[in-house]
Amino acid sequence: MSFTYTVTAADWGRVAPELVLAVMALITMLADLILPQGEHAQKAHLKEDARSLSFFYLLLPVLCLVGLVGAIIATIVLFQVGDHLNAFNNMIGSDQGSLYADLIILSAAILGILLSPSYLKRLEIPHQGEYYALFLLGTIGMMLLASATSFLTVFLGLEMLSLALYILCGYVSRRTSSQESGMKYFLLSSFASAFLLYGIALIYGATGNTTFVGILKFLTAHHPQHTPLLLLLGMGLLTVGFSFKISAVPFQAWTPDVYEGAPTPVTAFMSVGTKTAALVAFARVFVVVLQPVHADWLPVVWAITILTIVGGNVMALVQSNVKRLLAYSSIAHAGYLMIGIVAGGISGLSAILFYLLCYTFMNIGAFGVLSLLESTEHAGSNISDLRGLWYRRPIVAGLLAFFLLALAGFPPMAGFAGKYYIFLAGLQGGHPELLIIGVLASILGMYYYLKVIAAMFMDRPEAVAEVAPAVAANADRPSGRLERPARGGVAAAVAVKTEAATSSATKVSRKLEQELFPYAGWTSWLAVGLAALGTLLMGTALPFWLVDLAIQAAKAMM
């Protein structure tokens, strides 16, 4: 048996966005060679040469942004005038569903790149070429995974994005938490990839195909009364592999540790990009390709959906670190998104695509604010660090509250619109129980979002200032022991200590921002501003138009 396939110009045109990013990743690595490195970079830093600093801290992100904007333009052109056919012998799709997912991933990448310069400058990492190159390569992997129409491309995209994120999570080598994050993500993600690969092998053994078109034709033509054991095992392993990637319960253990330890811009990007790519691939495989045997996989996915919705919200209730809280929040949102897979059909797929677009701006905006607050020593992520933030930095506190309320689902922000359409899809798909569980869990989830907001707005710094003289008097005692304070003075003393530490961290943060602003600090504010604008528009002016586009994209996927 012989096989012959000739690559045409049309094939390359259908993957134009990925090609643009690949070329720009190479240019970024070449540009890094001309930047000051080693002793030259250190001398430039010591001399505080503004031109040199701005040059080698902003050139690479600017190149990345040019590539990402070019990829977005190519995606829009393909969406409007492309032939929407599969490329490279049914390996990669250029249908509107794939292109819609590409737009989400590219939007997340742009916001992540904008958050990066000030973060890297704050850590005094002058040599950044590999960081931005890996960022672009990870984006390509996500786009390949979301556009895959063959299990071979699924695995290729999955490994490409994972290899890039392994290094990015542990990029701050001198920080133990970052090294731990990279190692945990490497070990557990590799474990998930093994499950996925074995599942792909069993699916191939059962159907004799790796392309989605071939598998769907086989299942439609040869669907027996009883599904073969090989196919059942393959679907089970695929479910485990995809559930790991989207952080579904009970496969979510890696998520909070990795999100907390990774650099905040990387956390913001991977929390949206990886989830988008894996969920679109998950939905395409199960809702479209395995539709003829949906009765076999539906109960398992239904149970995982409920566990993820409830488990993510319950585990977030007891978190004191905001990054871990947002990690468990992302687990809960993965559960909401899985409602679309259970519901199936055009309504389920379109709701997933629209929800992911809403989630992009909300979640990256929240992590972006945390990136603004973080100091060199990784402070600013605990709820205790945020107490009284409204009285110290009202704009930052207001932005964080805005994004948290959006994630909770308050109108008129994007979270309300996204949840409305995903719950509506569940109801239309014949699963009212998921609607009820989702609404109740959303109400429960409001508590931990409002807990952070209450710490920022309701804990006044001035409230503990009255006991400062008493604390100072006790501190002057030779014994070093505190006298018994009146009316809860112990709590007040602890509060004064916490407030002093917070005030000190705030001064350091402000000093760092003043140093950064002429070079790279404005990019972080731009990212947060764009995220806030997107969050507001996605909940008010754009939902109806974007939902129609999502329905059009879902029809193309079916």
Coordinates of C-alpha atoms in Angstrom, one line a residue:
M1 CA 0.0 0.0 0.0
S2 CA 1.5 3.3 -1.1
F3 CA 0.6 6.8 0.1
T4 CA 1.3 10.0 -1.8
Y5 CA 0.4 13.5 -0.7
T6 CA 1.6 16.8 -2.2
V7 CA 1.6 20.0 -0.1
T8 CA 0.0 22.9 -1.9
A9 CA 0.2 26.7 -1.4
A10 CA -3.4 26.5 -0.1
D11 CA -2.2 24.3 2.7
W12 CA 0.3 26.9 3.8
G13 CA -2.3 29.6 3.5
R14 CA -4.6 27.8 5.8
V15 CA -2.0 27.8 8.6
A16 CA -0.9 31.4 7.9
P17 CA -1.3 32.6 11.6
E18 CA 0.9 29.8 12.9
L19 CA 3.5 30.6 10.2
V20 CA 3.6 34.3 11.1
L21 CA 4.3 33.4 14.8
A22 CA 6.9 30.8 13.8
V23 CA 8.8 33.4 11.7
M24 CA 8.5 36.0 14.4
A25 CA 9.8 33.5 17.1
L26 CA 12.9 33.0 14.9
I27 CA 13.3 36.8 14.5
T28 CA 13.0 37.3 18.2
M29 CA 15.8 34.8 18.9
L30 CA 18.0 36.5 16.3
A31 CA 17.2 39.9 17.7
D32 CA 18.3 38.7 21.2
L33 CA 21.8 38.2 19.8
I34 CA 22.3 41.9 19.3
L35 CA 21.2 42.9 22.8
P36 CA 23.6 43.6 25.6
Q37 CA 24.3 40.4 27.6
G38 CA 26.3 39.4 30.6
E39 CA 28.7 42.1 31.8
H40 CA 27.6 44.6 29.1
A41 CA 24.0 44.4 30.3
Q42 CA 25.1 44.7 33.9
K43 CA 27.2 47.8 33.2
A44 CA 24.2 49.3 31.3
H45 CA 22.1 48.6 34.4
L46 CA 24.6 50.0 36.8
K47 CA 25.0 53.2 34.8
E48 CA 21.2 53.5 34.6
D49 CA 21.4 54.1 30.9
A50 CA 17.8 54.8 30.0
R51 CA 18.2 54.2 26.3
S52 CA 19.9 50.9 26.7
L53 CA 17.5 49.7 29.3
S54 CA 14.4 50.6 27.3
F55 CA 16.0 49.1 24.2
F56 CA 16.7 45.6 25.6
Y57 CA 13.6 45.5 27.8
L58 CA 11.1 46.6 25.1
L59 CA 12.5 45.5 21.8
L60 CA 11.7 41.8 22.2
P61 CA 8.1 42.3 23.4
V62 CA 7.5 44.8 20.6
L63 CA 8.6 42.2 18.1
C64 CA 6.3 39.6 19.7
L65 CA 3.4 42.0 19.6
V66 CA 4.0 42.7 15.9
G67 CA 3.9 39.0 15.3
L68 CA 0.8 38.5 17.3
V69 CA -1.0 41.3 15.6
G70 CA 0.0 39.9 12.3
A71 CA -1.3 36.5 13.3
I72 CA -4.6 38.1 14.3
I73 CA -4.9 39.9 11.0
A74 CA -4.2 36.6 9.2
T75 CA -6.8 34.8 11.3
I76 CA -9.5 37.5 10.6
V77 CA -8.7 37.3 6.8
L78 CA -9.0 33.5 6.9
F79 CA -12.3 33.8 8.9
Q80 CA -13.8 36.1 6.3
V81 CA -12.4 34.9 2.9
G82 CA -10.7 31.5 3.6
D83 CA -12.0 28.2 2.2
H84 CA -12.3 26.7 5.7
L85 CA -10.9 23.4 4.5
N86 CA -8.5 21.1 6.4
A87 CA -4.8 21.4 5.6
F88 CA -2.1 18.8 5.1
N89 CA -4.3 15.8 4.5
N90 CA -6.9 16.5 7.2
M91 CA -4.3 17.2 9.9
I92 CA -5.1 20.8 10.7
G93 CA -8.4 22.6 10.4
S94 CA -9.0 26.1 9.2
D95 CA -12.7 26.1 9.9
Q96 CA -14.3 29.0 11.6
G97 CA -14.3 27.2 15.0
S98 CA -10.6 26.8 14.8
L99 CA -10.1 30.4 13.8
Y100 CA -12.4 31.6 16.6
A101 CA -10.3 29.7 19.1
D102 CA -7.1 31.1 17.6
L103 CA -8.4 34.6 18.2
I104 CA -9.0 33.8 21.8
I105 CA -5.5 32.3 22.2
L106 CA -3.8 35.3 20.4
S107 CA -5.7 37.8 22.6
A108 CA -4.5 36.0 25.7
A109 CA -0.9 36.0 24.3
I110 CA -1.0 39.7 23.6
L111 CA -2.1 40.5 27.1
G112 CA 0.5 38.1 28.6
I113 CA 3.3 39.7 26.5
L114 CA 2.2 43.2 27.7
L115 CA 2.4 42.1 31.3
S116 CA 5.9 40.6 30.9
P117 CA 8.3 43.6 30.5
S118 CA 7.7 45.2 33.9
Y119 CA 7.7 41.8 35.6
L120 CA 11.1 40.8 34.1
K121 CA 12.5 44.2 34.7
R122 CA 11.5 44.0 38.3
L123 CA 13.4 40.8 38.6
E124 CA 16.4 42.3 36.8
I125 CA 16.6 39.6 34.1
P126 CA 18.2 41.4 31.1
H127 CA 18.6 38.3 28.9
Q128 CA 15.0 37.6 27.8
G129 CA 15.2 36.2 24.3
E130 CA 14.3 32.7 25.3
Y131 CA 11.4 33.9 27.4
Y132 CA 9.6 35.6 24.5
A133 CA 10.5 33.0 22.0
L134 CA 9.0 30.3 24.2
F135 CA 6.0 32.5 24.7
L136 CA 5.4 32.5 20.9
L137 CA 6.2 28.8 20.5
G138 CA 3.7 28.0 23.3
T139 CA 1.1 30.1 21.5
I140 CA 1.7 28.1 18.3
G141 CA 1.3 24.8 20.2
M142 CA -2.0 26.0 21.6
M143 CA -3.3 27.1 18.2
L144 CA -2.2 23.7 16.7
L145 CA -4.1 21.9 19.5
A146 CA -7.2 23.9 19.1
S147 CA -7.1 23.5 15.3
A148 CA -6.2 19.8 15.2
T149 CA -8.3 17.5 13.0
S150 CA -6.1 14.5 13.6
F151 CA -4.9 12.9 16.8
L152 CA -1.4 13.2 15.6
T153 CA -1.7 16.9 15.5
V154 CA -3.4 16.9 18.9
F155 CA -0.4 15.3 20.4
L156 CA 2.0 17.5 18.5
G157 CA 0.3 20.7 19.7
L158 CA -0.1 19.4 23.2
E159 CA 3.6 18.6 23.5
M160 CA 4.7 21.9 21.9
L161 CA 2.7 24.0 24.3
S162 CA 3.7 21.9 27.3
L163 CA 7.5 22.0 26.5
A164 CA 7.3 25.8 26.3
L165 CA 5.3 26.1 29.5
Y166 CA 7.6 23.7 31.5
I167 CA 10.5 26.2 31.0
L168 CA 8.4 29.4 31.4
C169 CA 6.9 28.2 34.7
G170 CA 10.4 27.6 36.1
Y171 CA 11.9 30.6 34.4
V172 CA 12.9 32.5 37.5
S173 CA 15.6 30.1 38.5
R174 CA 16.6 31.8 41.7
R175 CA 13.1 31.5 43.1
T176 CA 12.4 28.1 44.7
S177 CA 8.6 28.4 44.1
S178 CA 9.2 28.9 40.4
Q179 CA 11.5 25.9 40.1
E180 CA 8.9 23.9 42.0
S181 CA 6.2 25.1 39.7
G182 CA 8.1 24.1 36.6
M183 CA 8.9 20.6 38.0
K184 CA 5.4 19.8 39.1
Y185 CA 4.0 20.9 35.8
F186 CA 6.5 18.8 34.0
L187 CA 5.9 15.7 36.0
L188 CA 2.1 15.8 36.1
S189 CA 1.7 17.1 32.6
S190 CA 3.9 14.4 31.2
F191 CA 1.7 11.9 33.2
A192 CA -1.4 13.3 31.5
S193 CA 0.3 13.3 28.1
A194 CA 1.0 9.6 28.5
F195 CA -2.7 8.9 29.2
L196 CA -3.6 10.8 26.1
L197 CA -1.1 9.1 24.0
Y198 CA -2.3 5.6 25.1
G199 CA -5.9 6.7 24.5
I200 CA -5.0 7.8 20.9
A201 CA -3.3 4.4 20.3
L202 CA -6.3 2.5 21.5
I203 CA -8.7 4.6 19.4
Y204 CA -6.5 3.9 16.4
G205 CA -6.5 0.2 17.2
A206 CA -10.3 0.2 17.4
T207 CA -11.0 2.3 14.3
G208 CA -7.9 2.1 12.1
N209 CA -7.8 5.9 11.7
T210 CA -6.1 8.9 13.4
T211 CA -7.9 11.6 11.5
F212 CA -11.2 12.9 12.9
V213 CA -12.9 12.5 9.6
G214 CA -11.8 8.9 9.2
I215 CA -12.8 8.0 12.8
L216 CA -16.3 9.7 12.4
K217 CA -16.9 7.8 9.2
F218 CA -15.9 4.5 10.7
L219 CA -18.1 5.0 13.8
T220 CA -21.0 6.1 11.7
A221 CA -20.7 3.1 9.3
H222 CA -19.7 0.4 11.7
H223 CA -21.4 1.4 14.9
P224 CA -22.4 -1.9 16.7
Q225 CA -24.9 -2.5 19.3
H226 CA -22.2 -2.9 21.9
T227 CA -19.2 -0.6 21.8
P228 CA -15.9 -2.5 21.6
L229 CA -13.8 -2.7 24.7
L230 CA -10.8 -1.2 23.0
L231 CA -12.8 1.9 22.0
L232 CA -14.2 2.2 25.5
L233 CA -10.7 2.1 27.0
G234 CA -9.4 4.6 24.5
M235 CA -12.3 7.1 25.3
G236 CA -11.6 6.6 29.1
L237 CA -7.9 7.4 28.7
L238 CA -8.7 10.4 26.4
T239 CA -11.1 11.7 29.1
V240 CA -8.3 11.5 31.8
G241 CA -5.8 13.2 29.5
F242 CA -8.0 16.1 28.6
S243 CA -9.3 16.5 32.1
F244 CA -5.7 16.9 33.4
K245 CA -5.1 19.6 30.8
I246 CA -8.2 21.6 31.7
S247 CA -7.8 21.1 35.5
A248 CA -11.0 19.1 36.0
V249 CA -11.6 17.4 39.3
P250 CA -10.2 14.9 40.3
F251 CA -7.2 15.7 38.1
Q252 CA -6.6 19.3 39.3
A253 CA -4.0 18.8 42.0
W254 CA -1.2 20.4 40.0
T255 CA -3.1 23.6 39.2
P256 CA -2.8 25.7 42.4
D257 CA 0.8 25.0 43.0
V258 CA 1.8 25.7 39.4
Y259 CA -0.3 28.9 39.2
E260 CA 1.2 30.2 42.5
G261 CA 4.8 29.5 41.7
A262 CA 5.0 30.4 38.0
P263 CA 5.7 34.0 37.0
T264 CA 2.4 35.9 37.1
P265 CA 2.4 36.8 33.3
V266 CA 2.9 33.2 32.5
T267 CA 0.2 32.1 34.9
A268 CA -2.2 34.6 33.3
F269 CA -1.4 33.3 29.8
M270 CA -1.5 29.6 30.5
S271 CA -4.7 29.8 32.7
V272 CA -6.5 31.0 29.5
G273 CA -4.5 29.7 26.6
T274 CA -4.0 26.1 27.7
K275 CA -7.7 25.9 28.9
T276 CA -8.9 27.2 25.5
A277 CA -6.8 24.9 23.4
A278 CA -7.6 21.8 25.5
L279 CA -11.3 22.5 25.8
V280 CA -11.8 23.1 22.1
A281 CA -9.9 19.9 21.3
F282 CA -11.9 18.1 24.1
A283 CA -15.2 19.4 22.7
R284 CA -14.2 18.6 19.1
V285 CA -13.2 15.0 19.9
F286 CA -16.2 14.1 22.1
V287 CA -19.0 16.2 20.8
V288 CA -18.2 15.8 17.1
V289 CA -15.9 12.8 16.4
L290 CA -17.3 10.5 19.1
Q291 CA -20.9 11.6 18.8
P292 CA -22.1 8.2 17.5
V293 CA -21.0 6.6 20.8
H294 CA -22.0 9.6 23.1
A295 CA -24.1 7.3 25.3
D296 CA -20.9 5.6 26.5
W297 CA -18.8 8.6 27.4
L298 CA -21.6 11.0 28.5
P299 CA -22.1 9.7 32.1
V300 CA -18.4 9.9 32.9
V301 CA -18.1 13.5 31.5
W302 CA -21.3 14.5 33.3
A303 CA -19.9 13.3 36.6
I304 CA -16.6 15.0 36.1
T305 CA -18.5 18.2 35.2
I306 CA -20.4 18.2 38.5
L307 CA -17.3 17.3 40.6
T308 CA -15.3 20.2 38.9
I309 CA -18.0 22.8 39.4
V310 CA -18.6 21.9 43.1
G311 CA -15.0 21.0 44.0
G312 CA -13.4 24.1 42.5
N313 CA -15.8 26.4 44.3
V314 CA -15.6 24.6 47.7
M315 CA -11.8 24.4 47.7
A316 CA -11.5 28.1 46.8
L317 CA -13.4 29.0 50.0
V318 CA -10.5 28.3 52.3
Q319 CA -7.7 30.0 50.3
S320 CA -5.7 32.9 51.7
N321 CA -3.4 33.3 48.7
V322 CA -5.1 35.2 45.8
K323 CA -3.2 33.3 43.1
R324 CA -4.3 30.0 44.6
L325 CA -7.8 31.3 44.9
L326 CA -7.8 32.2 41.3
A327 CA -6.4 28.8 40.4
Y328 CA -9.3 27.1 42.2
S329 CA -11.6 29.6 40.5
S330 CA -10.2 28.5 37.1
I331 CA -11.1 24.9 38.1
A332 CA -14.7 25.9 38.8
H333 CA -14.8 27.8 35.4
A334 CA -13.5 24.6 33.7
G335 CA -16.5 22.9 35.2
Y336 CA -18.9 25.5 33.8
L337 CA -17.3 25.1 30.4
M338 CA -17.7 21.3 30.5
I339 CA -21.5 21.9 30.6
G340 CA -21.2 22.8 26.9
I341 CA -19.5 19.4 26.2
V342 CA -22.3 17.6 28.1
A343 CA -25.0 19.6 26.3
G344 CA -23.3 19.0 22.9
G345 CA -24.6 20.2 19.6
I346 CA -24.2 23.7 18.1
S347 CA -25.5 25.4 21.3
G348 CA -23.0 23.7 23.5
L349 CA -20.0 24.4 21.2
S350 CA -20.9 28.0 20.6
A351 CA -21.4 28.6 24.4
I352 CA -17.9 27.2 25.1
L353 CA -16.3 29.5 22.5
F354 CA -18.1 32.6 23.7
Y355 CA -17.4 31.7 27.4
L356 CA -13.7 31.3 26.7
L357 CA -13.5 34.7 25.1
C358 CA -15.2 36.3 28.1
Y359 CA -13.0 34.4 30.5
T360 CA -9.8 35.6 28.7
F361 CA -10.3 39.2 29.6
M362 CA -11.6 38.6 33.1
N363 CA -8.9 36.1 34.3
I364 CA -5.9 37.8 32.7
G365 CA -7.1 41.1 34.1
A366 CA -7.2 39.7 37.6
F367 CA -3.7 38.2 37.3
G368 CA -2.5 41.4 35.7
V369 CA -3.5 43.4 38.7
L370 CA -1.7 40.9 40.9
S371 CA 1.4 41.4 38.7
L372 CA 1.2 45.1 39.4
L373 CA 1.1 44.5 43.1
E374 CA 3.9 41.9 43.4
S375 CA 7.2 43.0 44.7
T376 CA 10.6 41.5 44.1
E377 CA 10.1 39.0 47.0
H378 CA 6.8 37.7 45.5
A379 CA 4.7 39.7 48.0
G380 CA 1.2 41.0 47.1
S381 CA -0.5 37.7 46.5
N382 CA -1.9 37.1 50.0
I383 CA -5.2 38.5 51.1
S384 CA -3.4 40.0 54.1
D385 CA -1.2 42.0 51.7
L386 CA -4.4 43.5 50.2
R387 CA -6.0 44.7 53.4
G388 CA -6.8 48.4 53.1
L389 CA -5.6 48.6 49.5
W390 CA -8.5 50.9 48.6
Y391 CA -7.1 53.6 50.9
R392 CA -3.5 53.2 49.6
R393 CA -4.0 52.5 45.9
P394 CA -7.7 53.0 45.0
I395 CA -7.3 52.5 41.2
V396 CA -5.6 49.2 41.6
A397 CA -8.1 48.1 44.2
G398 CA -11.0 49.2 42.0
L399 CA -9.6 47.2 39.0
L400 CA -9.1 44.0 41.0
A401 CA -12.6 44.3 42.5
F402 CA -14.0 44.8 38.9
F403 CA -12.4 41.7 37.6
L404 CA -13.4 39.6 40.7
L405 CA -17.0 40.7 40.3
A406 CA -16.8 39.8 36.6
L407 CA -15.5 36.3 37.5
A408 CA -18.3 35.9 40.0
G409 CA -20.8 36.6 37.3
F410 CA -22.2 40.0 38.2
P411 CA -23.8 42.0 35.4
P412 CA -23.0 44.0 33.3
M413 CA -19.5 42.4 33.1
A414 CA -18.5 39.5 30.8
G415 CA -18.9 36.9 33.4
F416 CA -22.7 37.2 33.5
A417 CA -23.0 37.0 29.7
G418 CA -20.7 33.9 29.6
K419 CA -22.5 32.1 32.3
Y420 CA -25.9 32.9 30.9
Y421 CA -25.1 31.3 27.6
I422 CA -23.4 28.3 29.0
F423 CA -26.3 27.6 31.4
L424 CA -28.8 28.2 28.6
A425 CA -26.9 25.6 26.5
G426 CA -27.2 23.1 29.4
L427 CA -30.9 23.7 29.6
Q428 CA -31.4 23.4 25.9
G429 CA -29.3 20.2 25.8
G430 CA -31.7 18.5 28.3
H431 CA -29.6 18.9 31.5
P432 CA -31.5 21.2 33.8
E433 CA -29.7 19.6 36.8
L434 CA -26.4 21.2 35.5
L435 CA -28.1 24.5 35.3
I436 CA -29.3 24.3 38.9
I437 CA -25.9 23.1 40.2
G438 CA -24.1 25.8 38.2
V439 CA -26.2 28.6 39.6
L440 CA -26.0 27.4 43.2
A441 CA -22.2 26.9 42.8
S442 CA -21.9 30.4 41.4
I443 CA -23.7 31.8 44.4
L444 CA -21.3 29.9 46.6
G445 CA -18.4 31.2 44.6
M446 CA -19.4 34.8 45.2
Y447 CA -18.2 34.4 48.8
Y448 CA -14.5 34.0 48.1
Y449 CA -14.5 36.7 45.5
L450 CA -16.3 39.1 47.9
K451 CA -13.9 38.0 50.7
V452 CA -11.0 39.6 48.8
I453 CA -13.0 42.7 47.9
A454 CA -14.0 43.1 51.6
A455 CA -10.3 42.9 52.7
M456 CA -9.4 45.7 50.2
F457 CA -12.3 48.0 50.9
M458 CA -13.5 47.4 54.5
D459 CA -10.2 47.0 56.4
R460 CA -9.1 50.6 57.1
P461 CA -5.4 51.2 57.8
E462 CA -6.4 54.0 60.2
A463 CA -8.4 51.6 62.3
V464 CA -5.3 50.1 63.9
A465 CA -3.3 53.3 64.3
E466 CA -4.7 54.1 67.7
V467 CA -2.8 51.3 69.5
A468 CA 0.5 52.2 67.9
P469 CA 1.7 54.2 71.0
A470 CA 0.9 51.2 73.3
V471 CA 2.8 48.8 71.0
A472 CA 5.7 51.2 70.9
A473 CA 5.8 51.5 74.7
N474 CA 5.8 47.7 75.0
A475 CA 8.5 47.4 72.4
D476 CA 10.7 49.7 74.5
R477 CA 10.6 47.3 77.5
P478 CA 13.9 45.4 78.1
S479 CA 12.2 42.1 78.6
G480 CA 10.7 42.3 75.1
R481 CA 7.4 41.0 76.5
L482 CA 4.1 42.6 75.8
E483 CA 1.8 43.8 78.6
R484 CA -1.7 42.5 78.5
P485 CA -3.5 44.9 76.2
A486 CA -7.0 46.1 76.9
R487 CA -10.0 45.2 74.7
G488 CA -8.4 42.9 72.3
G489 CA -5.0 44.6 72.2
V490 CA -3.2 41.5 71.1
A491 CA -5.2 41.4 67.9
A492 CA -4.6 45.1 67.5
A493 CA -0.9 44.6 68.0
V494 CA -0.8 41.9 65.4
A495 CA -2.8 44.1 63.1
V496 CA -0.3 46.9 63.6
K497 CA 2.6 44.6 62.7
T498 CA 0.8 43.3 59.6
E499 CA -0.1 46.9 58.6
A500 CA 3.5 48.0 59.0
A501 CA 4.7 45.1 56.9
T502 CA 2.1 45.8 54.3
S503 CA 3.0 49.5 54.3
S504 CA 6.7 48.7 53.9
A505 CA 5.9 46.3 51.0
T506 CA 3.7 49.0 49.5
K507 CA 6.6 51.6 49.6
V508 CA 8.9 49.1 47.9
S509 CA 6.3 48.4 45.3
R510 CA 5.8 52.1 44.6
K511 CA 9.5 52.7 44.4
L512 CA 9.9 49.8 41.9
E513 CA 7.0 51.1 39.8
Q514 CA 8.5 54.6 39.7
E515 CA 11.8 53.1 38.5
L516 CA 10.0 50.9 35.9
F517 CA 7.5 53.4 34.5
P518 CA 9.9 55.1 32.0
Y519 CA 10.8 51.7 30.6
A520 CA 8.2 49.0 30.8
G521 CA 5.7 49.7 33.6
W522 CA 3.2 51.3 31.2
T523 CA 2.8 48.0 29.3
S524 CA 1.3 46.3 32.4
W525 CA -1.2 49.1 32.8
L526 CA -2.1 48.9 29.1
A527 CA -2.7 45.2 29.5
V528 CA -4.9 45.7 32.5
G529 CA -6.8 48.5 30.8
L530 CA -7.4 46.4 27.7
A531 CA -8.6 43.6 29.9
A532 CA -11.0 45.9 31.7
L533 CA -12.3 47.3 28.5
G534 CA -12.8 43.8 27.0
T535 CA -14.5 42.6 30.2
L536 CA -17.0 45.5 30.1
L537 CA -17.7 45.3 26.3
M538 CA -18.1 41.5 26.4
G539 CA -20.9 42.0 28.9
T540 CA -22.7 44.9 27.3
A541 CA -22.1 45.8 23.6
L542 CA -20.5 42.8 22.0
P543 CA -22.3 39.6 23.3
F544 CA -25.0 39.4 20.6
W545 CA -22.6 39.9 17.7
L546 CA -19.9 37.5 19.1
V547 CA -22.5 34.9 20.0
D548 CA -23.7 34.9 16.4
L549 CA -20.1 34.4 15.3
A550 CA -19.7 31.6 17.8
I551 CA -22.8 29.9 16.5
Q552 CA -21.4 30.2 13.0
A553 CA -18.1 28.8 14.1
A554 CA -19.8 25.9 15.9
K555 CA -21.7 25.0 12.8
A556 CA -18.4 24.8 10.9
M557 CA -17.0 22.5 13.6
M558 CA -20.0 20.1 13.3

